[in-house]
Amino acid sequence: MRRLRAKLGLALLVGAYAGALYWVLTRSEPVIHRREVTIYFAHWQIERGPPDGINAAIKRYEELNPRVHVVQLQIPGATIYPQWMRSNLAGETGPDLMEWGAWLPGQKDIPARYFAPLTAELAKPNPYNRGTSQEKIPWQDTFHDKLLAPKRDSPDPGQIYAVNITESTLRLFCNVELMKEILGRVVVPKNFDDLRKIFAQVQDYSRRTGRTIHGLAGSRDTTRSVAQSVILAPLLGVNQRLDDGGTLYLYNRQVLAAYLAGRWRYSEPAVRAGLQLVRETTNAMKPGFIQLRRDDAMIEFLRGQALFFFYGTWDATSLRRLASFKIQPMKLMQAMPDDPEVGRYVVGQGGEGMGETSLSMYLNKTSRHPAEALDFLKFLTSVPGQQLFTDASLWLPAVNGAVVPEAIRNFRDYQEGISFGQAPYDMIGTEVGMNWDRNFYRLSGENGSAEKFAAALDAEMPAAVRQDLKAELRATLVLVKPQDPVIVGWAGLTGDKARIRREESEAAQTMSEGLALQMKLQLESAK
Amino acid sequence: MYPPRSILPLLLIGPLLAAGAVAPAGLDRAWSALADSRPQDVLRQLRRDADSRADRLVWAAARIGAQPATDANMREAEVVLAELETGPDEIAAEAAYLRARIYQLHLNEPDFAQAAQLYAELARRQPESHWAQLGLVKLGLLKLYLLPDLADPGADRLAAAEALLPRIHEPLLRRDLELQIGQAGIVLHQPQARFLPHLIAAAQAGGITGTAREDLIVQIGVLSERAGDWARAREYFERYLADYPTNVRAFTIRQKLGKVTRQLAQEGGA
């Protein structure tokens, strides 16, 4: 009996083993289905909206491409993202696709060192646009602004390194109920003087009622944007004066070089008038705003302690989802030639362009899957990909052909007028920006004035401007030098692709080299 | 005991590889690595004293591009390039060009005069070589901004670069120097009539990409307007608006287009 049981046990064991073996060899599948390729997409847009929009596009992309998995990495911006980006890129552990912005302090060299140009791909139609209004149109031309910022921010004037995912602008977000309470009705400011009057009425209301209410929610971050907007009108004439080359546009290096050559000063009347407008605007914020961040300003606005919150339309979705009151976005109008305070320095209507796309995504040079990463970028910036993004995020699409949701349609109502593009005189370089921030207390508050601030800046800026122009020169050379072996490499390869890449590289290198030599000349002649 | 005959061809692959019988594929990998900004891979793959001239050229180019970019490494590359430069072929021209680039750009203390001399010698020795032609563009840049000494106020910098143009027969390279002469004219505060024709020549050659193209079209329009050449201003403003209708500059350019069109109508040229 015992022997029979032992035999039965052994038979069962053998049977189970044979069954398992049969199952493993013929039927089994991995418990977790792994895709062949995983690509990582990193950005700092952790506001409400974009992560949802990007996820919607990823979901559809993965359905279309079963072998590819896309992972969205949401890295907090401001202080963390730059360090995270730099350390990962230096260690060759960076994600395949990364967001980058020209304004990130100390990160100017990143595209030249770590990102791959997309120029050649951008000249071809985006295959994911097949069957849409953008079919057969070169990828670059499908973007609403034809990629203005990636061209402007390119370290190399002949190359484009990024594509943009959305479009944004700056708006005054108004607490409609609070405005009715203070002004008795909704008043849309038509020029800066109207805004000035609204600020005065808010101050008066606060004093009469004893309620702490400010005209504008305050923070260091939002102050930068306000300053850059309001300062522009009196500076239009200065910009025109500095535009030797007739580009109707000023690059940082030109503004820096012009300062070094003594062609403009913060204390000259037109620039001081711009500073005066910044002072008027920041005086509508609560004391101590310079120590606060964007989120603090948003909380102040959401608590009903400020009538306006001024920042990008990128915050609109968060505001809409978090506010308990109705919000109306309005344009921050610039001072006009008839402005009672600074009108004599204003040469015309300032404009905000025709919309500028943003959220620039770059392809990491050391990506393990560059073809798949590029393919995902193409999908995300195709008409179907952008429709998914904009519907789920309520952020504007970057490309033509995607239908803008009703709720955000008025974000594309831009103020037409004269614009010199990127010429904010506070952010033309890292050192200049730090000097501006360090002295800002001289501009705002009871003891501040445009004169004191301008005098302090002009005392410190010559050295800072020189440092920043040197940094521009270094960043350009970082791009120029490695091109020599690259050109030799393309020259050694056969075929049209190699020839075209060599020709492009040679032209781009010569242009960048020319810019570097111009900066060198400007630095040396202003000694 | 002998291996079966069928295995013999397989056993021959090793020696064949060692003898460089499949070198072209290996060299292609090296060119690709250079083009892909991976000079360290080339240095791992090739030797400085490789048998083939092409291998040694690629090695030297990789030495220039690899980090750390020390003067010692540049001198090491230069020794190889100087030896290659003595030949009669395209590799010799390429080596001479790279040698000039070391002096112009890659040494910690550049020697612009030496770079200029090397470019000039190359152009005299092999004038139709692509590398000599490219070298003339770089020589033009040196003459525009650095040579002779910046302290010489009387130097006609544009003229020195302009003199090189007839010697550049490759249209794209000629275009690049035209563009540089035009831009230098602005920075050096030359009279507009002196540099605007160069900008126009560069635009007419075509093929300029990115923001450089946008800037160039606007520049020619605005500078022509400043010079009272309304017809040319209108041509370039119209071209700009057709290509970049949503750019921030479009508003101003529309205003300017209206103005030059009115001028043309007044003068009967519309």
PDB file of N, CA and C in Angstrom, chain A residues 180-230:
ATOM      1  N   LYS A 180     -16.890  93.514  -9.835  1.00  0.00           N
ATOM      2  CA  LYS A 180     -18.240  94.107  -9.747  1.00  0.00           C
ATOM      3  C   LYS A 180     -18.449  94.745  -8.380  1.00  0.00           C
ATOM      4  N   GLU A 181     -17.926  94.073  -7.363  1.00  0.00           N
ATOM      5  CA  GLU A 181     -18.079  94.579  -5.989  1.00  0.00           C
ATOM      6  C   GLU A 181     -17.355  95.929  -5.830  1.00  0.00           C
ATOM      7  N   ILE A 182     -16.176  96.043  -6.434  1.00  0.00           N
ATOM      8  CA  ILE A 182     -15.370  97.258  -6.253  1.00  0.00           C
ATOM      9  C   ILE A 182     -15.780  98.365  -7.226  1.00  0.00           C
ATOM     10  N   LEU A 183     -15.953  97.992  -8.492  1.00  0.00           N
ATOM     11  CA  LEU A 183     -16.204  99.008  -9.525  1.00  0.00           C
ATOM     12  C   LEU A 183     -17.679  99.109  -9.909  1.00  0.00           C
ATOM     13  N   GLY A 184     -18.468  98.165  -9.451  1.00  0.00           N
ATOM     14  CA  GLY A 184     -19.885  98.177  -9.782  1.00  0.00           C
ATOM     15  C   GLY A 184     -20.201  97.519 -11.111  1.00  0.00           C
ATOM     16  N   ARG A 185     -19.208  97.205 -11.902  1.00  0.00           N
ATOM     17  CA  ARG A 185     -19.401  96.573 -13.208  1.00  0.00           C
ATOM     18  C   ARG A 185     -18.059  96.007 -13.668  1.00  0.00           C
ATOM     19  N   VAL A 186     -18.119  95.267 -14.758  1.00  0.00           N
ATOM     20  CA  VAL A 186     -16.867  94.738 -15.309  1.00  0.00           C
ATOM     21  C   VAL A 186     -16.267  95.771 -16.263  1.00  0.00           C
ATOM     22  N   VAL A 187     -15.062  96.179 -15.977  1.00  0.00           N
ATOM     23  CA  VAL A 187     -14.370  97.168 -16.812  1.00  0.00           C
ATOM     24  C   VAL A 187     -13.150  96.491 -17.446  1.00  0.00           C
ATOM     25  N   VAL A 188     -13.154  96.453 -18.766  1.00  0.00           N
ATOM     26  CA  VAL A 188     -11.992  95.873 -19.463  1.00  0.00           C
ATOM     27  C   VAL A 188     -11.048  97.015 -19.825  1.00  0.00           C
ATOM     28  N   PRO A 189      -9.835  97.045 -19.239  1.00  0.00           N
ATOM     29  CA  PRO A 189      -8.924  98.161 -19.529  1.00  0.00           C
ATOM     30  C   PRO A 189      -8.518  98.187 -20.998  1.00  0.00           C
ATOM     31  N   LYS A 190      -8.632  99.367 -21.615  1.00  0.00           N
ATOM     32  CA  LYS A 190      -8.303  99.488 -23.051  1.00  0.00           C
ATOM     33  C   LYS A 190      -6.899 100.031 -23.268  1.00  0.00           C
ATOM     34  N   ASN A 191      -6.318 100.571 -22.218  1.00  0.00           N
ATOM     35  CA  ASN A 191      -4.922 101.014 -22.295  1.00  0.00           C
ATOM     36  C   ASN A 191      -4.348 101.019 -20.884  1.00  0.00           C
ATOM     37  N   PHE A 192      -3.088 101.362 -20.756  1.00  0.00           N
ATOM     38  CA  PHE A 192      -2.467 101.277 -19.435  1.00  0.00           C
ATOM     39  C   PHE A 192      -3.093 102.263 -18.464  1.00  0.00           C
ATOM     40  N   ASP A 193      -3.518 103.403 -18.981  1.00  0.00           N
ATOM     41  CA  ASP A 193      -4.100 104.408 -18.076  1.00  0.00           C
ATOM     42  C   ASP A 193      -5.394 103.893 -17.437  1.00  0.00           C
ATOM     43  N   ASP A 194      -6.166 103.100 -18.199  1.00  0.00           N
ATOM     44  CA  ASP A 194      -7.378 102.503 -17.610  1.00  0.00           C
ATOM     45  C   ASP A 194      -6.992 101.591 -16.443  1.00  0.00           C
ATOM     46  N   LEU A 195      -5.935 100.819 -16.630  1.00  0.00           N
ATOM     47  CA  LEU A 195      -5.494  99.900 -15.578  1.00  0.00           C
ATOM     48  C   LEU A 195      -5.020 100.687 -14.352  1.00  0.00           C
ATOM     49  N   ARG A 196      -4.300 101.761 -14.624  1.00  0.00           N
ATOM     50  CA  ARG A 196      -3.817 102.642 -13.547  1.00  0.00           C
ATOM     51  C   ARG A 196      -5.001 103.123 -12.694  1.00  0.00           C
ATOM     52  N   LYS A 197      -6.094 103.480 -13.381  1.00  0.00           N
ATOM     53  CA  LYS A 197      -7.274 103.995 -12.661  1.00  0.00           C
ATOM     54  C   LYS A 197      -7.937 102.878 -11.860  1.00  0.00           C
ATOM     55  N   ILE A 198      -7.975 101.679 -12.422  1.00  0.00           N
ATOM     56  CA  ILE A 198      -8.570 100.550 -11.689  1.00  0.00           C
ATOM     57  C   ILE A 198      -7.764 100.272 -10.414  1.00  0.00           C
ATOM     58  N   PHE A 199      -6.446 100.267 -10.538  1.00  0.00           N
ATOM     59  CA  PHE A 199      -5.591 100.038  -9.367  1.00  0.00           C
ATOM     60  C   PHE A 199      -5.896 101.074  -8.275  1.00  0.00           C
ATOM     61  N   ALA A 200      -6.082 102.325  -8.693  1.00  0.00           N
ATOM     62  CA  ALA A 200      -6.357 103.387  -7.718  1.00  0.00           C
ATOM     63  C   ALA A 200      -7.697 103.134  -7.021  1.00  0.00           C
ATOM     64  N   GLN A 201      -8.675 102.656  -7.785  1.00  0.00           N
ATOM     65  CA  GLN A 201      -9.994 102.394  -7.189  1.00  0.00           C
ATOM     66  C   GLN A 201      -9.947 101.218  -6.210  1.00  0.00           C
ATOM     67  N   VAL A 202      -9.138 100.220  -6.536  1.00  0.00           N
ATOM     68  CA  VAL A 202      -8.993  99.068  -5.625  1.00  0.00           C
ATOM     69  C   VAL A 202      -8.359  99.533  -4.322  1.00  0.00           C
ATOM     70  N   GLN A 203      -7.361 100.362  -4.426  1.00  0.00           N
ATOM     71  CA  GLN A 203      -6.673 100.863  -3.235  1.00  0.00           C
ATOM     72  C   GLN A 203      -7.643 101.662  -2.370  1.00  0.00           C
ATOM     73  N   ASP A 204      -8.435 102.470  -3.022  1.00  0.00           N
ATOM     74  CA  ASP A 204      -9.422 103.290  -2.314  1.00  0.00           C
ATOM     75  C   ASP A 204     -10.457 102.403  -1.617  1.00  0.00           C
ATOM     76  N   TYR A 205     -10.929 101.373  -2.343  1.00  0.00           N
ATOM     77  CA  TYR A 205     -11.931 100.450  -1.784  1.00  0.00           C
ATOM     78  C   TYR A 205     -11.361  99.728  -0.561  1.00  0.00           C
ATOM     79  N   SER A 206     -10.115  99.291  -0.675  1.00  0.00           N
ATOM     80  CA  SER A 206      -9.472  98.570   0.420  1.00  0.00           C
ATOM     81  C   SER A 206      -9.358  99.472   1.657  1.00  0.00           C
ATOM     82  N   ARG A 207      -9.002 100.727   1.417  1.00  0.00           N
ATOM     83  CA  ARG A 207      -8.851 101.668   2.533  1.00  0.00           C
ATOM     84  C   ARG A 207     -10.204 101.933   3.189  1.00  0.00           C
ATOM     85  N   ARG A 208     -11.242 102.095   2.356  1.00  0.00           N
ATOM     86  CA  ARG A 208     -12.582 102.417   2.891  1.00  0.00           C
ATOM     87  C   ARG A 208     -13.173 101.265   3.682  1.00  0.00           C
ATOM     88  N   THR A 209     -12.994 100.044   3.158  1.00  0.00           N
ATOM     89  CA  THR A 209     -13.645  98.876   3.777  1.00  0.00           C
ATOM     90  C   THR A 209     -12.778  98.193   4.830  1.00  0.00           C
ATOM     91  N   GLY A 210     -11.495  98.480   4.819  1.00  0.00           N
ATOM     92  CA  GLY A 210     -10.584  97.818   5.746  1.00  0.00           C
ATOM     93  C   GLY A 210     -10.238  96.396   5.320  1.00  0.00           C
ATOM     94  N   ARG A 211     -10.677  95.998   4.144  1.00  0.00           N
ATOM     95  CA  ARG A 211     -10.341  94.651   3.633  1.00  0.00           C
ATOM     96  C   ARG A 211      -9.006  94.695   2.901  1.00  0.00           C
ATOM     97  N   THR A 212      -8.221  93.668   3.116  1.00  0.00           N
ATOM     98  CA  THR A 212      -6.925  93.634   2.426  1.00  0.00           C
ATOM     99  C   THR A 212      -7.122  93.107   1.019  1.00  0.00           C
ATOM    100  N   ILE A 213      -7.184  94.020   0.083  1.00  0.00           N
ATOM    101  CA  ILE A 213      -7.314  93.642  -1.330  1.00  0.00           C
ATOM    102  C   ILE A 213      -6.298  94.454  -2.132  1.00  0.00           C
ATOM    103  N   HIS A 214      -5.573  93.762  -3.007  1.00  0.00           N
ATOM    104  CA  HIS A 214      -4.606  94.463  -3.861  1.00  0.00           C
ATOM    105  C   HIS A 214      -5.037  94.362  -5.320  1.00  0.00           C
ATOM    106  N   GLY A 215      -4.555  95.302  -6.095  1.00  0.00           N
ATOM    107  CA  GLY A 215      -4.923  95.295  -7.512  1.00  0.00           C
ATOM    108  C   GLY A 215      -4.382  94.063  -8.225  1.00  0.00           C
ATOM    109  N   LEU A 216      -3.153  93.689  -7.862  1.00  0.00           N
ATOM    110  CA  LEU A 216      -2.478  92.619  -8.593  1.00  0.00           C
ATOM    111  C   LEU A 216      -1.858  91.638  -7.600  1.00  0.00           C
ATOM    112  N   ALA A 217      -2.114  90.355  -7.794  1.00  0.00           N
ATOM    113  CA  ALA A 217      -1.484  89.342  -6.950  1.00  0.00           C
ATOM    114  C   ALA A 217       0.026  89.418  -7.146  1.00  0.00           C
ATOM    115  N   GLY A 218       0.786  89.349  -6.046  1.00  0.00           N
ATOM    116  CA  GLY A 218       2.218  89.637  -6.158  1.00  0.00           C
ATOM    117  C   GLY A 218       3.137  88.449  -5.945  1.00  0.00           C
ATOM    118  N   SER A 219       4.205  88.425  -6.729  1.00  0.00           N
ATOM    119  CA  SER A 219       5.277  87.437  -6.541  1.00  0.00           C
ATOM    120  C   SER A 219       6.454  87.845  -7.411  1.00  0.00           C
ATOM    121  N   ARG A 220       7.595  87.278  -7.112  1.00  0.00           N
ATOM    122  CA  ARG A 220       8.776  87.570  -7.915  1.00  0.00           C
ATOM    123  C   ARG A 220       8.584  87.092  -9.362  1.00  0.00           C
ATOM    124  N   ASP A 221       8.034  85.866  -9.491  1.00  0.00           N
ATOM    125  CA  ASP A 221       7.884  85.288 -10.841  1.00  0.00           C
ATOM    126  C   ASP A 221       6.962  86.127 -11.716  1.00  0.00           C
ATOM    127  N   THR A 222       5.806  86.478 -11.153  1.00  0.00           N
ATOM    128  CA  THR A 222       4.840  87.198 -11.979  1.00  0.00           C
ATOM    129  C   THR A 222       5.302  88.638 -12.236  1.00  0.00           C
ATOM    130  N   THR A 223       6.117  89.167 -11.320  1.00  0.00           N
ATOM    131  CA  THR A 223       6.631  90.520 -11.517  1.00  0.00           C
ATOM    132  C   THR A 223       7.475  90.597 -12.773  1.00  0.00           C
ATOM    133  N   ARG A 224       8.270  89.556 -12.983  1.00  0.00           N
ATOM    134  CA  ARG A 224       9.107  89.504 -14.196  1.00  0.00           C
ATOM    135  C   ARG A 224       8.238  89.673 -15.452  1.00  0.00           C
ATOM    136  N   SER A 225       7.142  88.921 -15.479  1.00  0.00           N
ATOM    137  CA  SER A 225       6.290  88.968 -16.671  1.00  0.00           C
ATOM    138  C   SER A 225       5.613  90.320 -16.806  1.00  0.00           C
ATOM    139  N   VAL A 226       5.146  90.863 -15.677  1.00  0.00           N
ATOM    140  CA  VAL A 226       4.501  92.175 -15.713  1.00  0.00           C
ATOM    141  C   VAL A 226       5.498  93.225 -16.205  1.00  0.00           C
ATOM    142  N   ALA A 227       6.698  93.178 -15.630  1.00  0.00           N
ATOM    143  CA  ALA A 227       7.705  94.179 -15.985  1.00  0.00           C
ATOM    144  C   ALA A 227       8.012  94.118 -17.470  1.00  0.00           C
ATOM    145  N   GLN A 228       8.190  92.903 -17.981  1.00  0.00           N
ATOM    146  CA  GLN A 228       8.541  92.771 -19.392  1.00  0.00           C
ATOM    147  C   GLN A 228       7.436  93.273 -20.308  1.00  0.00           C
ATOM    148  N   SER A 229       6.204  93.190 -19.842  1.00  0.00           N
ATOM    149  CA  SER A 229       5.088  93.646 -20.679  1.00  0.00           C
ATOM    150  C   SER A 229       4.953  95.159 -20.657  1.00  0.00           C
ATOM    151  N   VAL A 230       4.948  95.739 -19.452  1.00  0.00           N
ATOM    152  CA  VAL A 230       4.640  97.165 -19.379  1.00  0.00           C
ATOM    153  C   VAL A 230       5.816  98.051 -19.772  1.00  0.00           C
TER     154      VAL A 230
END
